[in-house]
CSV table of C-alpha atoms in Angstrom, one decimal:
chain,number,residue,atom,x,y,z
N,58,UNK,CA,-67.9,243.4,116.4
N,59,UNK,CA,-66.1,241.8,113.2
N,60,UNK,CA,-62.8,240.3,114.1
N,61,UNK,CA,-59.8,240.6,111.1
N,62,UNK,CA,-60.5,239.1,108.1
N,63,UNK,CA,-58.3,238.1,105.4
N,64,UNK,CA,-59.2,237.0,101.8
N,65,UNK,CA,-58.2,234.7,99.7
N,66,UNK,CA,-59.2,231.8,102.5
N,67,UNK,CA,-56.6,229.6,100.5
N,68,UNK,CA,-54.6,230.6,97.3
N,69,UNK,CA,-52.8,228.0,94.8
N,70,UNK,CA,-50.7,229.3,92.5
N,71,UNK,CA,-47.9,228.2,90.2
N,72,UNK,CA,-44.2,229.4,90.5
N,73,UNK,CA,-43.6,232.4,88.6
N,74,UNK,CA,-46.9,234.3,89.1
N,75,UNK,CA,-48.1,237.2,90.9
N,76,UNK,CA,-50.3,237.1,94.2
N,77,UNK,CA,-52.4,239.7,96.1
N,78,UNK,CA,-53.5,239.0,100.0
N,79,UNK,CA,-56.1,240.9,101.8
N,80,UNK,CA,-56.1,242.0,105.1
N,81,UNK,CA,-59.5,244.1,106.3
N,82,UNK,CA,-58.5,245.1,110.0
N,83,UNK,CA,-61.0,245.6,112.8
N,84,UNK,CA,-63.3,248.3,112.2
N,85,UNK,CA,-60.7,251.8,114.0
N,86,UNK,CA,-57.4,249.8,114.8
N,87,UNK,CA,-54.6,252.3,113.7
N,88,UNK,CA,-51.8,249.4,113.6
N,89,UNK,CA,-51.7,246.5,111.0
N,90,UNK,CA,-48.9,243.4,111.3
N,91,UNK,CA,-48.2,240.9,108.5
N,92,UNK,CA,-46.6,237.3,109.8
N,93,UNK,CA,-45.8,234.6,107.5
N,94,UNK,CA,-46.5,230.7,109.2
N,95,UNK,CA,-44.4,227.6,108.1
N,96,UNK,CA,-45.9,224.5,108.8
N,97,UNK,CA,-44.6,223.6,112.4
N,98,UNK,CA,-43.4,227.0,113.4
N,99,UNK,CA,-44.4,229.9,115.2
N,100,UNK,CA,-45.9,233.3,112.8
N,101,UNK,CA,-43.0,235.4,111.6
N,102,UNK,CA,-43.2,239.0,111.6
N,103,UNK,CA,-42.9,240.4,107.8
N,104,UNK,CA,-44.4,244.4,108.2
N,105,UNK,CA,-46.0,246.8,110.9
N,106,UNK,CA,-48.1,249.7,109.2
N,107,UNK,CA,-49.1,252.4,111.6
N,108,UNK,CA,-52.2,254.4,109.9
N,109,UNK,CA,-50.9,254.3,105.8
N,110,UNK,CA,-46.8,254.4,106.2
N,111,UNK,CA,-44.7,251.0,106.8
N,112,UNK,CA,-43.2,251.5,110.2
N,113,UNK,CA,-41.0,248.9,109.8
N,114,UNK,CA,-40.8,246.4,106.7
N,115,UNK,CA,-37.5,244.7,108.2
N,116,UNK,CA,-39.0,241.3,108.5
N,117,UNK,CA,-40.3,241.1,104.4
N,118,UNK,CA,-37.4,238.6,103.2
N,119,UNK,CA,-37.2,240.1,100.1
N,120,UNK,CA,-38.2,242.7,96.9
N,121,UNK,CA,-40.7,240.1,95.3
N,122,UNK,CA,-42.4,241.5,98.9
N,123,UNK,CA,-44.8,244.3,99.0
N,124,UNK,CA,-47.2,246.0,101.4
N,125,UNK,CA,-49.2,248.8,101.1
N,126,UNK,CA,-52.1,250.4,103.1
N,127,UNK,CA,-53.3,253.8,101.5
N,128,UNK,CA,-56.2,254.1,103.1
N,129,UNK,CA,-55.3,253.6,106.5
N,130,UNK,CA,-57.1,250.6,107.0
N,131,UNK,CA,-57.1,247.5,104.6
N,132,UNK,CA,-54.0,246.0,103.4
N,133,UNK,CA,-52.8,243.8,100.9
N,134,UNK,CA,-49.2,241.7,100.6
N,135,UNK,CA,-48.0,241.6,96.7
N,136,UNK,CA,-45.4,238.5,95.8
N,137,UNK,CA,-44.2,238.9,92.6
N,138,UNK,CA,-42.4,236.2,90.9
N,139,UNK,CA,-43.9,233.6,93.6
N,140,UNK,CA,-41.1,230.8,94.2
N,141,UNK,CA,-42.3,227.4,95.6
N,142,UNK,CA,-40.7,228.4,99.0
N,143,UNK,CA,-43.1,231.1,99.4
N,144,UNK,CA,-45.9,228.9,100.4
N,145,UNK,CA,-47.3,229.5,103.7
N,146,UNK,CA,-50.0,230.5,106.0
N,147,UNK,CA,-49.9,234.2,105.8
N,148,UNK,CA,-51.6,235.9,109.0
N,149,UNK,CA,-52.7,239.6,109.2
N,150,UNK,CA,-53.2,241.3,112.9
N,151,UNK,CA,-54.5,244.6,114.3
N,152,UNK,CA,-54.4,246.2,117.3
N,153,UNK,CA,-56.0,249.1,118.6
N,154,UNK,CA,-52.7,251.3,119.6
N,155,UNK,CA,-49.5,250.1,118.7
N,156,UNK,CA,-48.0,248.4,121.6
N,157,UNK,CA,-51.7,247.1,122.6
N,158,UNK,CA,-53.0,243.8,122.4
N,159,UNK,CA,-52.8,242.4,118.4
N,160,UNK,CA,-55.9,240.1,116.9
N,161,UNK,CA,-54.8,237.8,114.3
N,162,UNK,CA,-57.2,236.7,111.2
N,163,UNK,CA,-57.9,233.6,110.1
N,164,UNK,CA,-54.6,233.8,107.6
N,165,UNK,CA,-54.4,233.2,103.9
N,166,UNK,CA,-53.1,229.5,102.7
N,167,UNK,CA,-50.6,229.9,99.7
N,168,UNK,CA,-49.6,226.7,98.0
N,169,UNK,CA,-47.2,228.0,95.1
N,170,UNK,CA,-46.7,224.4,92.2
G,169,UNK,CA,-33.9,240.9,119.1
G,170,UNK,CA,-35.7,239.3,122.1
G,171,UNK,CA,-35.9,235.6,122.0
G,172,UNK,CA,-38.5,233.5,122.9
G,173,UNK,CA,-38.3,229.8,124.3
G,174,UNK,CA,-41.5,227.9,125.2
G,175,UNK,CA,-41.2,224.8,127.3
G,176,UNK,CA,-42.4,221.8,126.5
G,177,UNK,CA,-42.5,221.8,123.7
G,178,UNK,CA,-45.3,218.8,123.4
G,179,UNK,CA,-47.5,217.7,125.9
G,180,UNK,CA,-50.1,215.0,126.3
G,181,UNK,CA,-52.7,214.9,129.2
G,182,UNK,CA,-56.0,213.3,129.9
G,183,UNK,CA,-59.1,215.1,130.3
G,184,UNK,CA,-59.6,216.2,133.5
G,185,UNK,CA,-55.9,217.0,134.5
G,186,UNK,CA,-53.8,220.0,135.1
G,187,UNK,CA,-50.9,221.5,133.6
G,188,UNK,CA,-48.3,224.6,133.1
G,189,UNK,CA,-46.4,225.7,130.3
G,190,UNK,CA,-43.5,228.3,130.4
G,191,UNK,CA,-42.5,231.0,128.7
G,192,UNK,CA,-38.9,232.7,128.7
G,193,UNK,CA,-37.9,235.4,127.1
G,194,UNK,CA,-34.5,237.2,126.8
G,195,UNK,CA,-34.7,241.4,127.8
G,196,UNK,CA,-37.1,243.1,129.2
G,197,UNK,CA,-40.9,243.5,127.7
G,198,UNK,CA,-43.4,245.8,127.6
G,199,UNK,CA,-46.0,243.3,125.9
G,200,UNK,CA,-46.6,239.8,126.2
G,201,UNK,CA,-49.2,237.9,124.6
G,202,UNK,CA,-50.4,234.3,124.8
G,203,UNK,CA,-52.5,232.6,122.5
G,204,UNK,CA,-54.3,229.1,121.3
G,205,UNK,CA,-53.9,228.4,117.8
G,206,UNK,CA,-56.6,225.8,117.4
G,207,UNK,CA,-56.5,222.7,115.1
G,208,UNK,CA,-58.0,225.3,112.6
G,209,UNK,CA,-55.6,227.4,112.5
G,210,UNK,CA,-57.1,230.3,114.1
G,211,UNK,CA,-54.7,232.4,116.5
G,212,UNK,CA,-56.8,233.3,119.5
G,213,UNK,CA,-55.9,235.4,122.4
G,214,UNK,CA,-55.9,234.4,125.3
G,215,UNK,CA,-53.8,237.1,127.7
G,216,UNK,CA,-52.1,240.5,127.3
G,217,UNK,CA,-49.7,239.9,130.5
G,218,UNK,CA,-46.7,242.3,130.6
G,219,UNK,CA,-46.7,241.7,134.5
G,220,UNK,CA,-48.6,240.3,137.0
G,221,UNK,CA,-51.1,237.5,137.1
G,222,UNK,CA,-54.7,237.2,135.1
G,223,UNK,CA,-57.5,234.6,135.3
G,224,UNK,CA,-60.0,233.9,133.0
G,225,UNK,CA,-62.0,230.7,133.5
G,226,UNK,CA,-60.1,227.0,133.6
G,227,UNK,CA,-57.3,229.7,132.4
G,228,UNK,CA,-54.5,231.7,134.2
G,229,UNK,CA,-51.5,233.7,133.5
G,230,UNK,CA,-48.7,235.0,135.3
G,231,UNK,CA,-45.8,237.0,134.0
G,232,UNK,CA,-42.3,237.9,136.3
G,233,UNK,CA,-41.0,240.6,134.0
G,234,UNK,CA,-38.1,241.1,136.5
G,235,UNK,CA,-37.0,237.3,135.8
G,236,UNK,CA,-38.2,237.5,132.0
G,237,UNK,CA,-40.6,234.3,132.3
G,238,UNK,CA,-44.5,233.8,132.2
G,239,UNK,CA,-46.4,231.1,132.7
G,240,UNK,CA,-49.6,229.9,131.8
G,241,UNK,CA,-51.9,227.4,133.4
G,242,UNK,CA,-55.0,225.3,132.6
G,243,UNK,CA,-57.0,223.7,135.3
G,244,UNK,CA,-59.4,220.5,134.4
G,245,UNK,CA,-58.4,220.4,130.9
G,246,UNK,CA,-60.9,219.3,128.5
G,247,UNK,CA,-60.3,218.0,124.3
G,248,UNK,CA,-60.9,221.6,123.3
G,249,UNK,CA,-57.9,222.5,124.9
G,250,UNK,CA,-56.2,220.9,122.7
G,251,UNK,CA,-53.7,222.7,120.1
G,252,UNK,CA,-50.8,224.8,119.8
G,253,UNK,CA,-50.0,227.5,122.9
G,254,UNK,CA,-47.8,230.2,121.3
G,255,UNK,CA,-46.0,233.0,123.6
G,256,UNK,CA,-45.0,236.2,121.9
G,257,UNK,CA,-43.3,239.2,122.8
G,258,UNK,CA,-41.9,242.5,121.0
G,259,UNK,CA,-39.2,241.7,118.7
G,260,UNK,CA,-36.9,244.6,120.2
G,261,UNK,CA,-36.7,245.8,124.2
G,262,UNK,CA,-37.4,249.3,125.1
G,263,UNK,CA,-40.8,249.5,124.5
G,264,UNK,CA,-42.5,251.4,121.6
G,265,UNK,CA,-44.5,250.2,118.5
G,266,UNK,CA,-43.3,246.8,117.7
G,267,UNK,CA,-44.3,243.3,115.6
G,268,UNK,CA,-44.0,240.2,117.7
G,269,UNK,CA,-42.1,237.8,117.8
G,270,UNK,CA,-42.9,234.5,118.8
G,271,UNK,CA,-41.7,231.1,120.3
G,272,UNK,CA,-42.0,227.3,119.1
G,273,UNK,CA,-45.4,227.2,120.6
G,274,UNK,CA,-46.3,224.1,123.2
G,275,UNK,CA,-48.4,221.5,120.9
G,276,UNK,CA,-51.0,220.1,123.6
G,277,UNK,CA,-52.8,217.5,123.0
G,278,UNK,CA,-55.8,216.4,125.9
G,279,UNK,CA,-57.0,212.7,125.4
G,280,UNK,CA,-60.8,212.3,126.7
């Protein structure tokens, strides 16, 4: 079946403005995980949704980040007021049950000028 | 939260040979992941190992939850193994729903 897929691919944006990321989960996994890669480093955990409701958003640095999931299945990440330190490679996972086995998408590059 | 240290943290082989990379992790988990991030960018799993020891091809894990370490092995390596090796466990101990969190990854490189 269809793995996670995240849209934009890449995303280039200058400081200042608004961004939206897409996350489309596989197809029945309850639990959705945003991570944020540097170049270099390992994926940092930002949010966990379980079905719509943020389980635990203790990982989003700050307000200019926002997650939702109404539907219970895709996602999107909203940064307002993008700040040059903001660029990344932002991953999306999914996993079938919560404390299961997580598949990771093929991330959204943000380059913020 | 738990850490994670990954050892080495590079690593360059020639085809054909064999090699181990370690995991260590600070409490008790109830959920370990390895994974192969290829030159791509692309996360892909490669084990689920709370415990115990899985195989899968040129591949093989082993996890000693009692002594928080795991370790994973590739046998006849080949230039597609090469990339970043990233361990990842649960950011808190005690089991439960839980983001990861992982370590510095092991960047392999395999020279043909």
């Amino acid at each position: 079946g269809a793995g996670v897929s995240q849209t934009p691919s890449n995303k280039v944006t200058e400081k200042g403005k608004y961004v939206e990321l897409r996350c489309d989960p596989i197809s029945g996994h309850t639990a959705l995980y945003w991570y944020r890669q540097s170049l270099g480093q390992g994926p940092e955990f930002l949010i966990y949704f379980q079905g719509t409701g943020a389980a635990d958003d203790s990982g989003l640095p700050n307000d200019r980040f926002f997650a939702v999931r109404p539907e219970g299945s895709v996602s999107t990440l909203k940064i307002q007021r993008t700040e040059r330190g903001d660029s990344a490679v932002y991953l999306c996972a999914s996993s079938a049950n919560p404390t299961g086995s997580q598949y990771f998408g093929p991330g959204t590059r943000l380059l913020v000028l | 939260g738990i850490q994670v240290e990954q050892s080495p943290p590079d690593l360059i082989l020639q085809e054909g040979a064999n090699s181990t990379l370690r995991c260590n992790f600070s409490d008790s988990v109830n959920n370990l992941q390895w994974f192969h991030q290829n030159p791509w960018g692309q996360l892909i799993n490669l084990f689920y190992i709370p415990s115990g020891t899985k195989q899968n091809g040129r591949l093989s894990a082993t996890t000693v939850a009692t002594e928080r370490y795991s370790l994973l092995y590739i046998s006849s390596s080949q230039t597609t193994d090469s990339g970043v090796y990233f361990c990842a466990a649960p950011r808190h101990s005690g089991g439960g729903a839980d983001g990861l969190t992982f370590g510095k990854g092991t960047h392999l490189i395999i020279q043909p």
